[in-house]
Coordinates of C-alpha atoms in Angstrom, one line a residue:
Chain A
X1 CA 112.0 149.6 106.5
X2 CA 112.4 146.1 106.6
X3 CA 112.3 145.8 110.3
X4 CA 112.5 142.2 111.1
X5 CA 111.7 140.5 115.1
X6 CA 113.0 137.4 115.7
X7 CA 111.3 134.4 117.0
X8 CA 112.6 131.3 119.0
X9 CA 111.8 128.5 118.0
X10 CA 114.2 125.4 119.1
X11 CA 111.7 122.7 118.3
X12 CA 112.4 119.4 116.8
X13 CA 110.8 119.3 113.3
X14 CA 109.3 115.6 114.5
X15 CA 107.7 117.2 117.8
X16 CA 104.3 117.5 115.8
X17 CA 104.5 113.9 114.6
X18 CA 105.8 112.3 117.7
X19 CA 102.8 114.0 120.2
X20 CA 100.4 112.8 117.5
X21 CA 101.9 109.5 117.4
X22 CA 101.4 109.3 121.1
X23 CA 97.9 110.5 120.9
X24 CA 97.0 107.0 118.1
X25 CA 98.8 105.2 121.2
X26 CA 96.9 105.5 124.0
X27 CA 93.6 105.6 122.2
X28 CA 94.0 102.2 120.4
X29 CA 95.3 101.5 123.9
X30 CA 91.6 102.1 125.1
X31 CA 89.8 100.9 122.3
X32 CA 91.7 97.5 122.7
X33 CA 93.4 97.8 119.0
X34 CA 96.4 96.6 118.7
X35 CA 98.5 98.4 115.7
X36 CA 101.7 97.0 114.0
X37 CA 103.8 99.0 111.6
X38 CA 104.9 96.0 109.0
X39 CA 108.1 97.8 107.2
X40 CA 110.9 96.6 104.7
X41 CA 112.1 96.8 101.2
X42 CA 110.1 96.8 98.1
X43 CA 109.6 93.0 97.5
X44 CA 110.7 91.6 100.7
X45 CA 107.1 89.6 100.6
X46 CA 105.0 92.1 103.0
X47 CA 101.3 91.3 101.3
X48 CA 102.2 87.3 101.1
X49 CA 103.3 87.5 104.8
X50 CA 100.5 88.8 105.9
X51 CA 97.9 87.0 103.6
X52 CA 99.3 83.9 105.2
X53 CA 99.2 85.2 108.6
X54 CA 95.8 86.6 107.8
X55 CA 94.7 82.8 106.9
X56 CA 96.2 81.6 109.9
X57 CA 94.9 83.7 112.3
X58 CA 91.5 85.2 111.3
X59 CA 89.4 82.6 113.2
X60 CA 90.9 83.7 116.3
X61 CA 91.5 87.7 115.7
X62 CA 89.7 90.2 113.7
X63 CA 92.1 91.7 111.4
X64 CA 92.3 94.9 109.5
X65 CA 95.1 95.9 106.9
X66 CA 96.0 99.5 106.0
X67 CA 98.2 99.2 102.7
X68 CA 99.9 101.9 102.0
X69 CA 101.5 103.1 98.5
X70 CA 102.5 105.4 96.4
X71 CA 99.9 104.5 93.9
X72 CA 97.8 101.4 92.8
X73 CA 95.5 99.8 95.1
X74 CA 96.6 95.7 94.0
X75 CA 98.2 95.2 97.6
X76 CA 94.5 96.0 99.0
X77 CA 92.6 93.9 96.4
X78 CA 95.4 90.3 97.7
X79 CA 94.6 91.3 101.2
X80 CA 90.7 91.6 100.6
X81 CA 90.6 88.5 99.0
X82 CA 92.4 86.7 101.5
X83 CA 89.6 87.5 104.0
X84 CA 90.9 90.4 105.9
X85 CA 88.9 93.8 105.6
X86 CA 91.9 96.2 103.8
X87 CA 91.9 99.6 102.9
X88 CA 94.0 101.9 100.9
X89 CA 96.1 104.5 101.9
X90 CA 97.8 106.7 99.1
X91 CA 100.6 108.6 100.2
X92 CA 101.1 110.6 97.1
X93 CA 104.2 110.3 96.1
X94 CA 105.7 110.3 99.3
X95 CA 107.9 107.5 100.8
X96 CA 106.8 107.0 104.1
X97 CA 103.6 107.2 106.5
X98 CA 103.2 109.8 109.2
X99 CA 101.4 110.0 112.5
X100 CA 98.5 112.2 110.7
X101 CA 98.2 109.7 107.5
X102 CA 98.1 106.6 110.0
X103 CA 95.4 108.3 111.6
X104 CA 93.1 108.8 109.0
X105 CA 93.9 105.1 107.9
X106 CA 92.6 104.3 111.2
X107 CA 89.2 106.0 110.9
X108 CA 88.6 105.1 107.5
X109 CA 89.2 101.2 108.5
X110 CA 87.4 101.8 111.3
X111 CA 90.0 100.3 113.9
X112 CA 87.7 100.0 116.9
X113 CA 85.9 96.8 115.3
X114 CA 89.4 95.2 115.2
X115 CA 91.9 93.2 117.5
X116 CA 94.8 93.5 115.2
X117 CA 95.5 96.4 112.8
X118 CA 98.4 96.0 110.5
X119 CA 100.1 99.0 108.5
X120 CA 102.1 98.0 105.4
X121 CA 103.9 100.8 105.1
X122 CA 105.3 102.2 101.8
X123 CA 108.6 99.4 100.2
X124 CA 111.7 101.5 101.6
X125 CA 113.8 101.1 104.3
X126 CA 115.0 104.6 104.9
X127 CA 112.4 106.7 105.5
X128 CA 109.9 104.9 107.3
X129 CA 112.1 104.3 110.6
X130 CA 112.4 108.1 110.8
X131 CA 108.9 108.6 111.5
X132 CA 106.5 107.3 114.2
X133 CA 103.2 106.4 113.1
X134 CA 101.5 105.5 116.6
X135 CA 102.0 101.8 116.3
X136 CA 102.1 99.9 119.6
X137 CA 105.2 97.9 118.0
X138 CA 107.5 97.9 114.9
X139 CA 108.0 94.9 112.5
X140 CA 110.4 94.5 109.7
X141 CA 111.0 92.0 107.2
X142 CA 114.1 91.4 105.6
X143 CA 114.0 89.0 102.6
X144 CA 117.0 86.6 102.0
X145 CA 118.1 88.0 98.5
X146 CA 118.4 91.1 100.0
X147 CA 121.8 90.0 101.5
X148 CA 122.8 89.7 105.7
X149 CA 124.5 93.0 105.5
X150 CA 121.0 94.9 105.5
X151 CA 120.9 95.9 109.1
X152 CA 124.7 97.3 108.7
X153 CA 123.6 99.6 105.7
X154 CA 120.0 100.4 107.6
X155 CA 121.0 100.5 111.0
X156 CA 118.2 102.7 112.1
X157 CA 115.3 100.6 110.6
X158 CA 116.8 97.8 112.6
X159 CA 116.8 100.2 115.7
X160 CA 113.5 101.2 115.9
X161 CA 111.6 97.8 115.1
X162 CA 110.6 94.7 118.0
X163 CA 110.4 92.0 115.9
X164 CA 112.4 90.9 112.4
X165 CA 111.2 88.2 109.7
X166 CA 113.7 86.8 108.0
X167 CA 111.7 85.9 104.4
X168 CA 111.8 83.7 102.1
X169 CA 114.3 80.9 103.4
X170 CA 112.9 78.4 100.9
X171 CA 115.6 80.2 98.9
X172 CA 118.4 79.6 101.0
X173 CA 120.4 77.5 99.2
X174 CA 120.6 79.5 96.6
X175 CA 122.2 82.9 98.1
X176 CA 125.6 83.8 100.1
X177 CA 123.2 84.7 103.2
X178 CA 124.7 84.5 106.6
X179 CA 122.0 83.5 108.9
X180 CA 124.7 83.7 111.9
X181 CA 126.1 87.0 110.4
X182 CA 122.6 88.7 110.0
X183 CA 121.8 87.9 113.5
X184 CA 124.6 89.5 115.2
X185 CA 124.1 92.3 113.0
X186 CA 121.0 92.9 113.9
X187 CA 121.5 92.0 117.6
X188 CA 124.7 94.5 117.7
X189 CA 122.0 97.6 116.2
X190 CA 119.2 96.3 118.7
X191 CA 119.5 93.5 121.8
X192 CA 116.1 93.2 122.3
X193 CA 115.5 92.4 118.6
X194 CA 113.0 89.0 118.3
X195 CA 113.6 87.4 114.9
X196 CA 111.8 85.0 113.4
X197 CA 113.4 82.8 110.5
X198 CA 110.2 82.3 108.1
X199 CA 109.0 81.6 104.2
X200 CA 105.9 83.0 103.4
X201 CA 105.7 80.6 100.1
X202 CA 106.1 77.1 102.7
X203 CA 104.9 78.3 105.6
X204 CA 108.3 77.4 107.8
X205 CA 108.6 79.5 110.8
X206 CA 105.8 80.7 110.5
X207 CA 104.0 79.5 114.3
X208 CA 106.9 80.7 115.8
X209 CA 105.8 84.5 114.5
X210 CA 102.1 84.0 115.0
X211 CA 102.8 83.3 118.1
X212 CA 104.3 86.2 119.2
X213 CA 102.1 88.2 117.4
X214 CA 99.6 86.4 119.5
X215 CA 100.7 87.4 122.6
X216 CA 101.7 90.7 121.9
X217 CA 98.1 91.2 120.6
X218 CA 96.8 89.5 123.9
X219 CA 99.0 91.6 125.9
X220 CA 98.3 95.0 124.7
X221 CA 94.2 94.4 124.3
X222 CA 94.7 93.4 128.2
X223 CA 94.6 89.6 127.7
X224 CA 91.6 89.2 126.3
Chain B
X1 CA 111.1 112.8 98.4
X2 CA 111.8 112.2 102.1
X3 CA 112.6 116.2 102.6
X4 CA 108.9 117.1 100.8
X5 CA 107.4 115.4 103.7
X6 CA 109.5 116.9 106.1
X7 CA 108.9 120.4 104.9
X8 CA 105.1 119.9 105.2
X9 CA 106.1 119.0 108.8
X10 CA 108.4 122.3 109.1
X11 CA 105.1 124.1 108.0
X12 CA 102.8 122.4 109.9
X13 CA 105.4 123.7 113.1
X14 CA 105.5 127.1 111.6
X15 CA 101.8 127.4 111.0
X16 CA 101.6 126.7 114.8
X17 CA 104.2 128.7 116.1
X18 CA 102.6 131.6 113.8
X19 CA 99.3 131.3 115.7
X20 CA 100.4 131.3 119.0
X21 CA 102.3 134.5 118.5
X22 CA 100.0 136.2 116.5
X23 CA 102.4 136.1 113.3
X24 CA 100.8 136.1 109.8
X25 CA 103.5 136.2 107.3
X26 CA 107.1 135.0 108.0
X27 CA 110.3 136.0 106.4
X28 CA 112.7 133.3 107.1
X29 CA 113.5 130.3 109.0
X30 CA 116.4 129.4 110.3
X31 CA 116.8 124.9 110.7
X32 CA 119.7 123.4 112.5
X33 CA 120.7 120.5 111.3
X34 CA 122.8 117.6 112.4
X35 CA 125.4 115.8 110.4
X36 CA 123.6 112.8 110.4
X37 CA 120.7 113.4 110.9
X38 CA 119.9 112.3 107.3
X39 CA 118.1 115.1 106.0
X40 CA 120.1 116.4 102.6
X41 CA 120.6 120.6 103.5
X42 CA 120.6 121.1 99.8
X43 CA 117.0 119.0 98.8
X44 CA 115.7 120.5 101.6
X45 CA 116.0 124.1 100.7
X46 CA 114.7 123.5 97.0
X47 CA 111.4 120.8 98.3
X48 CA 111.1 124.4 101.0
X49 CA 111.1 127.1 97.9
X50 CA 108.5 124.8 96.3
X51 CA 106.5 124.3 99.1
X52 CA 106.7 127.4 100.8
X53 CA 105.4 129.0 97.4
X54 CA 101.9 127.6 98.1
X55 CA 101.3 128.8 101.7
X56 CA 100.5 132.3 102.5
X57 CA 102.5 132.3 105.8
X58 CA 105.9 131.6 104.1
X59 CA 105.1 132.4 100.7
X60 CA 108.7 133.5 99.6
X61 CA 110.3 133.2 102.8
X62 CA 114.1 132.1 103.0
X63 CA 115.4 128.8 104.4
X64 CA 119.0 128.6 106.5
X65 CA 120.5 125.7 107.6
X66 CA 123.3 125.8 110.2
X67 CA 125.1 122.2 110.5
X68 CA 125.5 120.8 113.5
X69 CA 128.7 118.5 113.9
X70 CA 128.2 114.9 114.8
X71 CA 130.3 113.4 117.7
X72 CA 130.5 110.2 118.8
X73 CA 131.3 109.0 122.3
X74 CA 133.5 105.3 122.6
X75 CA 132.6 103.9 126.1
X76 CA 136.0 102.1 126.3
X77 CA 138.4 104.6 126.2
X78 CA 136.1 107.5 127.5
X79 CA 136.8 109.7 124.5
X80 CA 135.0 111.8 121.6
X81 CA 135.8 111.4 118.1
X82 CA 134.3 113.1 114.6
X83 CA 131.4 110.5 114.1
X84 CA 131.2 111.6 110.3
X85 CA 135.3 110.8 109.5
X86 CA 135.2 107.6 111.5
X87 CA 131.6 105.8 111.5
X88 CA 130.7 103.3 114.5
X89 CA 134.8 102.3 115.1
X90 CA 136.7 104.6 117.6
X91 CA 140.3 106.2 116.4
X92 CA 141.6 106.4 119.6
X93 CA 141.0 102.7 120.5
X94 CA 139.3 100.2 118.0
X95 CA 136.6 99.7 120.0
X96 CA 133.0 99.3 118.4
X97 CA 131.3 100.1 122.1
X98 CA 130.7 103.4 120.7
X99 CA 127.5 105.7 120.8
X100 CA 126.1 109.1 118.8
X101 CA 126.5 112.0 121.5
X102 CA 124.9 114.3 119.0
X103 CA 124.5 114.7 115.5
X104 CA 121.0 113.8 114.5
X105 CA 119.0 117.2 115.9
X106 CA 116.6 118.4 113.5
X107 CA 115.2 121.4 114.8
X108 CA 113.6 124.9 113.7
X109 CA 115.6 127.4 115.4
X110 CA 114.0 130.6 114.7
X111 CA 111.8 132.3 112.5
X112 CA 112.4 136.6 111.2
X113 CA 108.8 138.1 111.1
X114 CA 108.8 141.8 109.2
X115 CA 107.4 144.0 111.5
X116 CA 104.1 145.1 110.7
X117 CA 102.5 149.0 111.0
X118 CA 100.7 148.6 114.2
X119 CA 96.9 148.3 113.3
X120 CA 94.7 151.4 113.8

């Protein structure tokens, strides 16, 4: 009785997510999409980042936002009203976004008709580093109240992102933040890191951003 | 709920590994860990008897997890040191030029399948 056989497995548990990652890739690859994965802690100013990034750059790119929550769909409602098409993406009750809920974002949006897709992912800066969701590049944003010792605590969201907004430094004078201090941290976890100082409320720093978005869009569509 | 998401992954694996082997009901699965790799063993096993309750494959099937130690190499001195006792900073030498050798795996290692009556 009870006769049991064995099976080997020795597969990572992420080896499902990261081929279906890949698969997203190289088809907005083809269909000239280019897909960021906008992470960073509940109120570090994701939806006013990108409403004013939406309102600088919609004349020149065609933009589509994937928010993603728990619950609610007010993130959506700010981005549709700041002239971007948005959709919904509910992950409930979980706190991040996979390869296969990207995905479905993607058709639902309808990413082919864009230049620029951007995924808000869920507020947390644990679990969305672990998981790749087929984005051509990683964003964070790290507000200033937060503190400069975020990429110490976080290392791996620091890791696994290309480009870092420093938010809300209208506040500056007002907080113990080390700019200095923040940067090496976040140079020490990741070399190639671009940052980009900005306040979504003012507006300062914020060319410096769009431009890289720019030519990061440019240069994955093929230049166009 | 970072482990409920990642058991849906462990049975999204499992459901494929079932098909290719012609499995239909599995009896336990055994996950290798890492110290580090920042999945809690213990919320893990109970988001797995919750989930596993609702799928026919692994309906009542058993989770083990075997910990894998995390080790972390210092590139100035050239030696190994217990990455969970010491963090980033090397024991042996103070230097911060150090890098995870291991430690993070997360991986299925094998599943128990009862053996059924051959068919007819």
């Amino acid at each position: 009785m009870d006769k049991v056989r064995v099976i080997e497995v020795k597969q990572s548990v992420f080896a499902d997510n990261n081929a279906e990652a890949e698969r997203i890739r190289r088809r907005l690859k083809e269909q000239k999409t280019f897909l960021i994965n906008l992470m960073s802690s509940p109120g570090a100013g994701k939806t006013t980042t990108l409403c004013r990034t939406i309102a600088d750059l919609r004349e020149e790119l065609r933009i589509g936002i994937m928010e993603a929550d728990i619950d609610s769909t007010v993130d959506a409602e700010t981005i549709s009203a700041a002239g971007a098409k948005a959709i919904q993406i509910h992950t409930g009750g979980m706190c991040h976004l996979d390869a296969g809920m990207t995905d479905q974002g993607l058709q639902e949006l309808g990413a082919e008709n864009f230049d620029l897709v951007v995924l808000e992912n869920v507020g947390n800066l644990v679990c969305p580093a672990e998981f790749d969701t087929g984005a051509a590049k990683n964003v964070a944003i790290l507000s200033v109240p937060e503190g400069h010792d975020k990429p110490l605590k976080y290392p791996l969201m620091f890791q696994v992102c290309h480009a870092l907004l420093i938010n809300k430094t209208d506040v500056l004078p007002y907080f113990d933040f080390d700019m200095d201090k923040v940067l090496e941290y976040a140079h020490m976890r990741n070399p190639d890191l671009a940052v980009f100082p900005v306040s979504a409320k003012t507006g300062e720093g914020f060319p410096a951003w769009e431009n890289w978005l720019r030519e990061q869009t440019a240069a994955w569509n093929g230049g166009k | 709920m970072h482990e409920l998401g990642v058991v849906f992954h462990i049975i999204r694996d499992l459901e494929a590994v079932a098909a290719e082997n012609a499995v239909h009901r599995i009896s336990r699965v055994t996950i290798q860990l890492g110290e580090v790799s920042t999945v809690i063993p213990h919320y893990l096993t109970d988001c797995w008897k919750w989930a596993a309750a609702k799928n026919d494959l692994v309906a009542g099937a058993e989770m083990v997890v075997e910990t894998l130690p995390a080790v972390t190499y210092c590139e100035d001195c050239g030696r190994e040191y217990p990455t969970v006792a010491y963090g980033r900073v090397c024991p042996h030498c103070g230097s911060e030029r150090t890098y995870l050798l291991r430690g993070n795996e997360f991986l299925i290692k094998e599943i128990e399948v009862p053996e059924e009556e051959p068919h007819g």
